[in-house]
Coordinates of N, CA, C and O in Angstrom, one line a residue:
A1 N 105.8 133.4 104.4 CA 104.9 133.4 102.6 C 103.4 134.1 103.6 O 103.4 133.4 104.4
K2 N 103.2 134.6 103.2 CA 102.1 134.8 103.3 C 100.8 133.6 104.0 O 101.2 133.0 102.3
G3 N 100.4 133.1 104.1 CA 98.8 132.0 103.5 C 100.0 130.9 104.1 O 99.9 129.9 104.9
S4 N 101.3 131.1 104.8 CA 102.4 129.7 106.1 C 102.0 129.2 106.4 O 100.7 130.3 108.0
S5 N 101.2 127.8 106.6 CA 101.5 128.2 108.1 C 101.9 126.6 109.0 O 103.3 126.5 108.6
Y6 N 102.0 126.8 110.6 CA 102.9 126.4 111.4 C 102.5 125.9 112.9 O 101.1 126.5 113.2
C7 N 103.0 125.3 113.3 CA 102.7 124.3 114.2 C 103.2 125.1 115.4 O 104.5 125.2 115.0
W8 N 102.5 126.3 116.3 CA 103.7 126.5 117.2 C 103.4 126.7 118.3 O 102.3 126.3 118.5
S9 N 103.7 127.4 120.0 CA 103.4 127.1 121.7 C 102.8 128.5 121.5 O 102.6 129.2 120.5
V10 N 101.9 128.4 122.1 CA 100.8 129.5 121.9 C 100.1 129.7 123.4 O 100.2 128.7 124.0
P11 N 99.4 131.2 123.6 CA 99.2 131.0 124.8 C 98.2 130.2 125.5 O 97.2 129.4 124.8
S12 N 98.2 129.2 127.1 CA 96.7 128.7 127.2 C 95.3 129.1 127.1 O 94.8 127.6 127.1
L13 N 95.5 130.4 126.6 CA 94.0 130.7 126.5 C 93.8 130.8 125.4 O 93.0 131.3 124.7
A14 N 94.3 130.8 124.1 CA 94.1 130.6 123.0 C 93.3 130.2 123.1 O 92.8 128.8 123.4
I15 N 92.6 130.2 122.1 CA 91.0 129.9 121.2 C 91.8 129.9 119.4 O 92.0 131.1 119.2
E16 N 91.4 128.3 119.0 CA 90.7 128.6 117.7 C 89.8 130.1 116.5 O 89.1 130.9 117.2
G17 N 91.5 131.0 115.8 CA 90.8 132.2 116.0 C 90.9 133.6 115.9 O 91.3 134.4 115.9
D18 N 91.9 133.2 117.1 CA 92.8 134.6 117.9 C 94.0 134.9 116.8 O 94.2 134.0 116.3
L19 N 94.1 136.8 117.3 CA 95.2 136.9 116.8 C 95.9 136.9 117.5 O 96.4 137.0 118.5
L20 N 97.2 136.7 116.8 CA 99.0 136.8 117.5 C 99.3 138.0 117.2 O 99.9 137.4 115.6
L21 N 100.1 138.2 118.0 CA 100.2 139.8 117.7 C 102.4 138.9 117.8 O 102.9 138.9 118.8
Y22 N 103.0 138.9 116.2 CA 104.1 138.9 116.7 C 105.3 139.4 116.9 O 105.9 140.6 115.9
Y23 N 105.7 139.6 118.3 CA 106.9 140.3 118.7 C 108.1 139.8 118.7 O 109.2 139.6 119.1
R24 N 109.3 140.8 118.0 CA 110.6 140.1 117.4 C 111.4 141.4 118.3 O 110.9 142.7 118.3
I25 N 112.2 140.7 119.1 CA 113.3 141.3 119.7 C 114.6 141.1 119.1 O 115.0 142.7 118.9
G26 N 115.7 140.5 118.1 CA 115.7 140.6 117.3 C 116.8 140.3 118.0 O 117.0 140.0 118.4
K27 N 118.2 140.9 117.4 CA 120.0 140.7 117.4 C 120.7 141.4 118.5 O 120.2 143.3 117.5
S28 N 121.6 141.1 119.0 CA 121.9 142.9 119.6 C 122.7 143.4 118.2 O 123.0 144.4 118.1
S29 N 123.1 142.5 117.1 CA 123.7 143.2 116.0 C 122.5 144.4 115.3 O 122.9 145.3 114.8
E30 N 121.5 143.8 115.8 CA 120.1 144.7 114.7 C 118.8 144.0 115.3 O 118.4 143.8 115.5
P31 N 119.0 144.9 116.3 CA 117.7 145.4 117.5 C 117.1 145.4 116.6 O 116.4 146.3 116.7
K32 N 115.4 144.6 117.4 CA 114.3 145.2 116.4 C 113.5 145.7 117.2 O 113.1 146.4 117.3
K33 N 112.8 144.8 118.9 CA 111.8 144.7 119.1 C 110.7 145.7 118.6 O 110.3 147.8 118.8
C34 N 109.9 144.7 118.0 CA 108.6 146.0 117.4 C 107.4 144.5 117.1 O 107.9 142.9 116.9
V35 N 106.4 145.1 116.6 CA 106.0 143.3 115.8 C 105.6 143.4 114.8 O 105.6 144.9 113.8
Q36 N 106.1 142.4 114.1 CA 106.4 143.0 112.6 C 105.6 141.8 111.6 O 104.9 142.3 110.0
D37 N 104.7 140.5 112.5 CA 103.5 139.6 111.7 C 102.8 139.3 113.2 O 102.6 139.8 113.8
I38 N 101.9 139.8 111.8 CA 100.7 139.2 112.3 C 100.3 137.4 112.6 O 99.8 137.7 110.7
F39 N 100.2 136.7 113.0 CA 99.6 135.7 112.7 C 97.9 135.5 114.0 O 97.2 135.5 114.1
R40 N 97.2 133.7 113.0 CA 96.0 134.1 113.1 C 95.6 132.0 113.8 O 96.6 132.1 113.2
V41 N 95.6 132.4 115.5 CA 95.2 130.2 116.0 C 94.7 129.6 114.4 O 93.3 129.7 115.1
A42 N 94.8 128.7 113.9 CA 94.4 127.5 112.4 C 93.7 126.5 113.1 O 93.1 125.5 112.2
S43 N 94.0 126.3 114.3 CA 94.0 125.0 114.5 C 93.1 124.9 116.6 O 93.8 126.0 117.3
P44 N 92.2 123.9 116.8 CA 92.0 124.1 118.1 C 93.5 124.1 119.2 O 94.3 123.6 118.0
V45 N 93.9 124.2 119.4 CA 94.7 124.6 120.8 C 95.2 123.2 121.4 O 93.4 122.8 122.4
S46 N 96.2 122.7 121.8 CA 96.1 121.7 122.4 C 96.6 121.9 123.2 O 98.1 122.1 123.4
H47 N 97.2 120.4 124.3 CA 98.1 121.1 125.1 C 98.6 119.1 125.5 O 98.5 117.8 125.4
D48 N 99.9 119.0 125.2 CA 101.0 118.3 123.7 C 102.4 118.3 124.5 O 102.9 118.9 125.1
S49 N 102.7 116.8 125.0 CA 104.9 117.0 124.9 C 105.1 118.0 123.7 O 105.3 118.5 122.6
A50 N 106.5 118.9 124.7 CA 106.6 119.9 124.3 C 107.2 120.1 122.7 O 107.9 120.3 121.2
G51 N 108.3 119.1 122.4 CA 109.2 118.6 122.1 C 110.4 120.2 121.5 O 112.1 119.1 122.2
W52 N 110.2 120.9 122.3 CA 111.4 121.8 121.6 C 112.0 122.2 123.5 O 112.7 123.4 123.6
K53 N 110.6 122.2 124.8 CA 111.6 122.0 125.9 C 111.3 120.7 126.4 O 110.1 119.6 126.1
P54 N 111.7 120.5 127.8 CA 111.4 118.9 128.5 C 109.6 119.5 129.3 O 109.5 120.6 129.3
G55 N 108.9 118.3 129.1 CA 107.6 118.4 129.8 C 106.7 119.2 128.6 O 106.9 118.9 127.1
K56 N 105.8 119.3 128.7 CA 104.1 119.7 127.4 C 104.1 121.0 127.4 O 105.0 122.4 128.2
D57 N 103.9 121.5 126.2 CA 102.8 122.8 125.8 C 101.6 123.3 125.5 O 101.6 122.1 125.4
Y58 N 101.0 124.3 125.6 CA 100.7 124.6 124.2 C 100.7 124.8 122.7 O 101.4 125.2 123.0
A59 N 99.2 124.4 121.8 CA 100.9 124.7 120.5 C 99.6 124.5 119.8 O 97.8 124.3 120.2
A60 N 99.8 124.8 119.1 CA 98.0 125.3 117.0 C 98.8 125.7 115.9 O 100.2 126.0 115.9
D61 N 98.2 124.6 115.0 CA 98.4 125.3 113.7 C 97.8 126.8 114.0 O 97.5 127.1 114.8
I62 N 99.6 127.9 113.3 CA 98.9 128.9 112.6 C 99.3 129.7 111.4 O 100.0 129.3 111.1
R63 N 98.6 130.3 111.3 CA 98.5 131.0 109.5 C 98.9 132.5 110.0 O 98.3 133.0 110.7
R64 N 99.9 132.9 108.9 CA 100.0 134.3 108.7 C 99.2 135.9 108.0 O 98.5 134.2 106.6
V65 N 98.8 136.4 109.0 CA 97.4 137.5 107.6 C 98.2 138.5 107.4 O 98.2 138.3 106.7
C66 N 99.8 138.3 107.9 CA 100.0 139.8 107.2 C 101.1 140.6 107.8 O 101.4 139.5 109.3
K67 N 102.5 140.6 107.6 CA 103.7 140.9 107.0 C 103.7 142.6 107.3 O 103.4 142.5 106.3
L68 N 103.6 143.2 108.2 CA 103.7 144.7 108.3 C 104.7 145.0 108.1 O 105.9 145.3 108.4
K69 N 105.1 146.4 107.0 CA 105.7 146.6 106.3 C 106.5 147.9 107.1 O 106.9 148.2 106.7
A70 N 106.1 148.6 107.4 CA 106.0 149.4 108.8 C 105.3 148.6 109.5 O 104.8 148.9 110.6
P71 N 106.6 148.1 111.2 CA 106.5 147.3 111.9 C 106.1 148.0 113.1 O 106.2 149.4 113.2
L72 N 105.5 147.6 113.7 CA 105.1 148.5 115.2 C 105.0 148.9 116.4 O 106.2 147.1 117.0
H73 N 106.6 149.6 116.5 CA 107.9 149.4 117.8 C 107.8 149.9 118.7 O 106.4 150.0 119.3
F74 N 108.5 148.8 120.1 CA 108.2 148.9 121.7 C 107.7 150.1 121.6 O 107.3 150.9 122.4
K75 N 109.5 150.8 121.3 CA 108.9 153.1 121.4 C 107.4 153.6 121.0 O 107.4 154.3 122.0
Q76 N 106.5 153.1 119.8 CA 105.3 153.7 119.5 C 104.6 152.6 120.7 O 103.9 154.1 121.4
L77 N 104.6 152.2 121.9 CA 103.3 151.7 122.4 C 103.4 152.5 123.4 O 103.1 152.5 124.6
Q78 N 105.7 152.5 123.7 CA 105.1 152.8 125.2 C 104.9 154.5 125.3 O 104.8 155.6 126.5
D79 N 105.4 155.3 123.7 CA 105.1 157.1 124.3 C 103.0 157.5 123.5 O 102.7 158.7 123.5
N80 N 102.6 156.1 123.5 CA 101.5 156.1 122.9 C 100.2 156.2 124.2 O 100.1 155.4 125.2
K81 N 99.3 157.5 124.6 CA 98.3 157.0 125.3 C 97.9 156.2 125.8 O 97.5 156.1 128.3
V82 N 97.4 154.9 124.8 CA 96.9 154.7 125.0 C 97.0 153.4 126.0 O 96.5 152.4 127.0
T83 N 98.4 153.1 124.9 CA 99.0 152.0 125.6 C 100.1 151.8 126.2 O 100.6 150.4 126.7
R84 N 100.7 152.8 126.8 CA 101.9 152.7 127.4 C 101.5 152.1 129.1 O 102.2 151.8 129.2
H85 N 99.9 152.3 129.1 CA 100.0 150.9 130.2 C 98.9 149.8 130.7 O 99.1 149.2 131.5
A86 N 100.1 149.9 129.7 CA 99.3 147.8 129.1 C 99.9 146.8 129.9 O 101.7 147.4 129.8
S87 N 99.6 146.1 130.1 CA 100.9 145.0 130.9 C 101.8 144.5 130.4 O 102.6 144.1 130.0
F88 N 100.9 143.8 129.2 CA 102.3 144.4 128.0 C 104.0 145.2 127.8 O 104.8 144.7 127.6
V89 N 103.3 146.5 127.5 CA 104.3 147.7 128.1 C 105.0 147.4 129.0 O 106.3 147.3 128.7
R90 N 104.5 147.7 130.1 CA 105.0 147.8 131.6 C 105.8 146.6 131.4 O 106.7 146.5 132.4
G91 N 105.9 145.7 131.1 CA 106.3 144.3 131.4 C 107.0 143.7 130.0 O 107.7 143.2 130.1
Q92 N 107.9 144.9 129.7 CA 108.4 144.4 128.1 C 108.5 143.8 127.5 O 109.0 143.2 127.2
M93 N 106.9 143.6 127.7 CA 106.5 142.6 126.4 C 107.3 141.0 126.8 O 107.1 140.2 125.6
Q94 N 107.2 141.0 127.7 CA 107.4 139.9 127.9 C 105.7 138.8 128.4 O 105.1 139.4 128.5
G95 N 106.9 137.3 128.5 CA 105.5 136.5 128.5 C 104.5 136.5 127.1 O 104.5 137.4 126.4
R96 N 103.2 135.3 127.9 CA 102.2 136.3 126.5 C 101.1 136.6 127.0 O 100.0 136.5 127.4
P97 N 101.0 138.3 126.9 CA 100.0 138.3 127.9 C 98.9 138.8 127.0 O 99.4 138.7 125.6
R98 N 97.6 138.6 127.2 CA 96.5 139.7 125.9 C 96.7 140.7 125.9 O 97.0 141.3 126.8
A99 N 96.6 141.0 124.9 CA 95.8 142.9 124.4 C 94.6 143.1 124.1 O 94.4 143.6 123.5
T100 N 93.5 141.9 123.7 CA 92.3 142.0 123.3 C 92.3 143.8 123.5 O 91.0 144.5 123.4
A101 N 92.1 143.9 125.0 CA 91.5 145.1 125.8 C 91.6 146.7 124.2 O 91.3 147.6 124.5
Y102 N 93.3 146.6 124.2 CA 94.1 147.4 123.6 C 93.4 147.4 121.9 O 94.7 148.3 121.9
W103 N 93.1 145.8 121.6 CA 93.6 145.6 120.3 C 92.5 147.1 119.8 O 92.5 147.5 118.8
P104 N 91.3 147.6 119.4 CA 90.9 149.0 118.9 C 92.5 150.0 118.5 O 92.2 150.4 118.0
E105 N 93.1 149.7 120.1 CA 94.3 151.4 119.6 C 95.1 150.6 119.1 O 96.0 150.8 118.0
L106 N 96.0 149.3 119.3 CA 97.5 148.9 117.9 C 96.1 148.3 117.0 O 97.2 148.8 115.8
Y107 N 94.9 148.3 117.3 CA 94.6 147.9 114.9 C 94.8 149.1 114.6 O 95.2 149.4 113.5
R108 N 94.1 150.9 115.3 CA 93.9 151.6 114.6 C 96.1 152.0 113.6 O 96.3 152.5 112.9
M109 N 97.0 151.7 115.1 CA 97.7 151.8 114.8 C 98.3 151.2 113.7 O 99.4 151.2 113.2
I110 N 98.0 150.1 113.4 CA 98.6 149.1 113.3 C 98.3 149.4 111.6 O 99.2 150.4 110.2
V111 N 96.7 149.8 111.0 CA 96.9 150.1 109.7 C 97.1 151.3 109.9 O 97.3 151.9 108.2
S112 N 96.9 152.6 110.2 CA 97.5 154.0 110.2 C 98.9 154.1 109.4 O 99.2 154.6 108.6
Q113 N 99.6 152.5 109.8 CA 101.3 152.8 109.4 C 101.5 152.1 108.5 O 102.2 151.6 107.7
N114 N 100.7 151.2 108.2 CA 100.4 149.7 107.0 C 98.5 150.3 106.5 O 98.4 148.8 106.8
P115 N 98.4 150.4 105.6 CA 97.3 151.4 105.1 C 96.4 150.0 103.7 O 95.0 149.5 103.7
S116 N 98.0 150.0 103.5 CA 97.7 148.5 101.9 C 97.2 146.9 103.1 O 96.4 146.7 102.4
I117 N 97.2 147.2 104.2 CA 96.4 145.9 105.0 C 95.0 146.5 105.5 O 94.5 145.5 106.5
E118 N 94.3 146.6 105.5 CA 93.1 148.1 105.9 C 92.8 146.6 105.6 O 91.6 145.9 106.6
R119 N 92.6 146.3 104.3 CA 91.1 144.9 104.0 C 91.3 143.4 104.3 O 90.6 143.3 104.7
V120 N 92.8 143.5 104.5 CA 93.3 141.6 105.3 C 92.4 142.0 106.8 O 92.1 140.8 107.1
L121 N 92.6 142.9 107.0 CA 92.5 142.7 108.4 C 91.1 143.6 108.7 O 90.7 143.3 109.8
R122 N 90.4 144.2 108.4 CA 89.3 144.7 108.7 C 88.2 143.0 109.5 O 87.6 144.0 110.0
K123 N 88.7 142.2 108.3 CA 87.5 140.7 109.4 C 87.5 140.3 111.0 O 87.3 140.0 111.4
Y124 N 89.6 141.6 111.6 CA 89.2 141.3 112.3 C 89.2 142.4 113.8 O 90.3 143.0 114.7
G125 N 89.0 142.9 112.6 CA 88.4 144.6 113.7 C 87.8 145.1 114.4 O 87.2 144.0 114.8
P126 N 87.8 146.0 115.6 CA 88.1 146.2 116.6 C 86.5 146.6 116.8 O 85.8 145.3 117.9
D127 N 85.6 146.0 116.1 CA 83.7 145.6 116.1 C 83.9 144.4 116.0 O 83.1 144.3 116.4
R128 N 84.7 143.4 116.0 CA 84.7 141.8 115.2 C 85.2 141.4 116.9 O 84.9 139.8 116.5
V129 N 85.4 141.8 117.5 CA 86.2 141.2 118.8 C 85.3 141.0 120.1 O 84.0 141.5 120.0
T130 N 84.9 139.6 120.8 CA 84.3 139.1 121.3 C 84.5 139.3 122.7 O 85.1 139.2 123.3

């Protein structure tokens, strides 16, 4: 649900206010391979016992900013002249790479496919990235 909050594992360099593009792999019966949700880091990041694995992990509360009715598919990222060379595309979306340098193009792609969320995403627009 929009606005729902969850405590989630986040990248170690994440800070409160960062956006997280949630990439869904899907199941073999229904492969997704797309970004379908955008979350915001909604609390300070802590480094505590993981709970879901041995040892510690970085975690924070995250809040859904929006769900994309028209997801951003991996194939689109591969075919795009700007994002095709991004480490997260070359690395097949593995790990937790930073996409900040590509946010202007990702933002453009997301909003062009999902014009109804432009108002919601505007406060996270490329002109607001520091």
